[in-house]
């Protein structure tokens, strides 16, 4: 609805762990949301596949940005409720493979973690969407060796995990 914020997240993976590297959750109009997506695409040019929920303005967003940037993939929840999607993603949390920034890095992260823990009894659930859409679309491909940029290695040391 027009009262709901939009959510954008940048996730990284190192081994079996998934790290919330950057995000934006804000009430914004369509053009402001497009600009924020463009900003993230410029900030993280190494990201090739970008998931956008194919609801509301999602299809229009995909159409516009695929002409400009490319790599936008529609996310279809296939009729699954948000509660079901979070339940399907729980093994990642239970195994300690989902990590969020510390409060030293992000002063608002505890509020978003509490939203995850209290869901579905919350007013806004964008953190649930941006988390489950990533985790449920993630496919582990074992390559025998994991390479990482030293900047991400340093960032990985600075964030903490959340076990539910």
Short mmCIF file of C-alpha atoms in Angstrom, two decimals:
data_model
loop_
_atom_site.label_atom_id
_atom_site.label_comp_id
_atom_site.label_asym_id
_atom_site.label_seq_id
_atom_site.Cartn_x
_atom_site.Cartn_y
_atom_site.Cartn_z
CA UNK A 1 0.00 0.00 0.00
CA UNK A 2 1.03 3.62 -0.25
CA UNK A 3 1.74 3.61 3.52
CA UNK A 4 4.24 0.77 3.31
CA UNK A 5 7.95 1.50 3.02
CA UNK A 6 10.05 0.07 0.20
CA UNK A 7 12.97 -2.21 0.95
CA UNK A 8 16.24 -2.78 -0.89
CA UNK A 9 19.01 -5.01 0.39
CA UNK A 10 22.52 -5.94 -0.66
CA UNK A 11 23.46 -9.41 0.52
CA UNK A 12 26.85 -11.07 0.33
CA UNK A 13 27.91 -14.66 0.80
CA UNK A 14 31.12 -16.09 2.17
CA UNK A 15 31.06 -19.87 2.35
CA UNK A 16 27.72 -20.90 3.77
CA UNK A 17 27.15 -17.57 5.52
CA UNK A 18 24.93 -14.79 4.23
CA UNK A 19 25.67 -11.19 5.22
CA UNK A 20 23.38 -8.19 5.05
CA UNK A 21 25.90 -5.68 3.69
CA UNK A 22 23.71 -2.69 2.97
CA UNK A 23 20.02 -1.86 2.87
CA UNK A 24 17.47 0.89 2.51
CA UNK A 25 13.97 0.82 4.00
CA UNK A 26 11.96 3.95 3.50
CA UNK A 27 8.58 5.28 2.44
CA UNK A 28 9.25 6.59 -1.03
CA UNK A 29 7.49 7.24 -4.29
CA UNK A 30 8.22 5.28 -7.47
CA UNK A 31 10.83 7.65 -8.89
CA UNK A 32 12.70 7.93 -5.57
CA UNK A 33 12.78 4.13 -5.32
CA UNK A 34 14.16 3.88 -8.88
CA UNK A 35 16.86 6.40 -7.99
CA UNK A 36 17.83 4.45 -4.87
CA UNK A 37 18.09 1.22 -6.90
CA UNK A 38 20.27 3.02 -9.45
CA UNK A 39 22.42 4.29 -6.57
CA UNK A 40 22.93 0.77 -5.20
CA UNK A 41 23.71 -0.58 -8.68
CA UNK A 42 26.42 2.07 -9.02
CA UNK A 43 27.76 1.43 -5.53
CA UNK A 44 27.85 -2.37 -6.07
CA UNK A 45 28.56 -2.89 -9.79
CA UNK A 46 29.75 -6.46 -9.19
CA UNK A 47 26.18 -7.57 -8.44
CA UNK A 48 24.76 -9.10 -11.59
CA UNK A 49 21.39 -10.61 -10.57
CA UNK A 50 18.95 -8.31 -8.84
CA UNK A 51 15.65 -9.67 -7.49
CA UNK A 52 12.53 -7.50 -7.51
CA UNK A 53 9.14 -8.70 -6.34
CA UNK A 54 6.79 -8.83 -9.32
CA UNK A 55 3.93 -7.09 -7.51
CA UNK A 56 2.75 -3.49 -7.23
CA UNK A 57 5.35 -1.39 -9.10
CA UNK A 58 7.79 -4.30 -9.36
CA UNK A 59 7.09 -5.16 -12.98
CA UNK A 60 7.37 -1.53 -14.07
CA UNK A 61 10.62 -1.21 -12.12
CA UNK A 62 12.03 -4.32 -13.80
CA UNK A 63 11.02 -3.10 -17.25
CA UNK A 64 12.59 0.35 -16.80
CA UNK A 65 15.80 -0.78 -15.12
CA UNK A 66 16.43 -3.76 -17.41
CA UNK A 67 16.60 -1.26 -20.29
CA UNK A 68 19.13 0.87 -18.38
CA UNK A 69 21.18 -1.53 -16.25
CA UNK A 70 20.04 -5.12 -16.79
CA UNK A 71 20.04 -8.16 -14.55
CA UNK A 72 16.68 -7.56 -12.84
CA UNK A 73 14.83 -10.79 -12.14
CA UNK A 74 11.17 -10.91 -11.11
CA UNK A 75 10.49 -12.63 -7.80
CA UNK A 76 7.28 -14.61 -7.78
CA UNK A 77 6.19 -15.70 -4.29
CA UNK A 78 4.12 -18.45 -5.98
CA UNK A 79 1.18 -17.83 -3.70
CA UNK A 80 3.21 -18.45 -0.53
CA UNK A 81 2.39 -16.22 2.40
CA UNK A 82 5.11 -14.12 4.00
CA UNK A 83 4.83 -16.36 7.08
CA UNK A 84 5.46 -19.48 4.97
CA UNK A 85 8.42 -17.85 3.21
CA UNK A 86 10.00 -16.96 6.55
CA UNK A 87 9.43 -20.53 7.80
CA UNK A 88 11.13 -21.86 4.65
CA UNK A 89 14.14 -19.62 5.33
CA UNK A 90 14.42 -20.61 9.02
CA UNK A 91 17.10 -23.29 8.48
CA UNK A 92 19.55 -20.53 7.47
CA UNK A 93 18.83 -18.73 10.75
CA UNK A 94 18.80 -21.89 12.88
CA UNK A 95 22.20 -22.94 11.53
CA UNK A 96 23.69 -19.50 12.26
CA UNK A 97 24.26 -18.68 8.60
CA UNK A 98 22.49 -15.29 8.49
CA UNK A 99 24.50 -12.32 9.69
CA UNK A 100 23.52 -8.71 10.29
CA UNK A 101 25.72 -5.65 10.91
CA UNK A 102 26.54 -4.82 14.51
CA UNK A 103 24.95 -1.83 16.18
CA UNK A 104 28.33 -0.08 15.95
CA UNK A 105 27.97 -0.17 12.16
CA UNK A 106 24.20 0.31 11.95
CA UNK A 107 22.30 2.03 14.76
CA UNK A 108 18.90 0.88 13.38
CA UNK A 109 19.69 -2.81 12.88
CA UNK A 110 18.28 -3.93 16.24
CA UNK A 111 14.87 -2.53 15.26
CA UNK A 112 14.96 -4.62 12.06
CA UNK A 113 16.07 -7.73 13.92
CA UNK A 114 13.18 -7.25 16.34
CA UNK A 115 10.82 -6.97 13.36
CA UNK A 116 12.04 -10.35 12.12
CA UNK A 117 11.61 -11.88 15.57
CA UNK A 118 8.12 -10.43 16.14
CA UNK A 119 6.81 -11.08 12.63
CA UNK A 120 3.91 -11.28 11.72
CA UNK A 121 2.80 -9.02 14.58
CA UNK A 122 4.50 -5.93 13.15
CA UNK A 123 3.28 -2.85 11.31
CA UNK A 124 5.82 -3.05 8.47
CA UNK A 125 7.68 -6.14 7.32
CA UNK A 126 10.08 -5.01 4.59
CA UNK A 127 13.07 -6.57 6.39
CA UNK A 128 11.23 -9.91 6.23
CA UNK A 129 10.68 -9.53 2.48
CA UNK A 130 14.23 -8.48 1.62
CA UNK A 131 15.65 -11.26 3.75
CA UNK A 132 13.44 -14.15 2.62
CA UNK A 133 13.48 -13.16 -1.04
CA UNK A 134 17.27 -13.31 -1.02
CA UNK A 135 17.54 -16.53 0.99
CA UNK A 136 14.86 -18.37 -0.98
CA UNK A 137 16.43 -17.37 -4.30
CA UNK A 138 19.96 -18.18 -3.22
CA UNK A 139 21.48 -21.30 -4.74
CA UNK A 140 24.68 -22.69 -3.33
CA UNK A 141 27.12 -23.66 -6.03
CA UNK A 142 30.22 -25.36 -4.69
CA UNK A 143 33.22 -24.30 -6.72
CA UNK A 144 35.83 -25.99 -4.56
CA UNK A 145 37.33 -22.68 -3.51
CA UNK A 146 35.91 -19.43 -2.25
CA UNK A 147 37.54 -16.20 -3.37
CA UNK A 148 36.83 -12.95 -1.65
CA UNK A 149 37.83 -9.36 -2.03
CA UNK A 150 39.85 -8.22 1.01
CA UNK A 151 37.33 -5.40 1.59
CA UNK A 152 34.55 -7.96 2.08
CA UNK A 153 36.79 -10.04 4.30
CA UNK A 154 37.29 -7.04 6.58
CA UNK A 155 33.57 -6.29 6.53
CA UNK A 156 32.75 -9.89 7.37
CA UNK A 157 34.88 -9.63 10.52
CA UNK A 158 32.94 -6.54 11.57
CA UNK A 159 29.46 -8.03 11.54
CA UNK A 160 27.77 -10.40 13.91
CA UNK A 161 25.42 -13.32 13.46
CA UNK A 162 21.87 -13.80 14.64
CA UNK A 163 20.61 -17.21 15.69
CA UNK A 164 16.87 -17.56 16.10
#
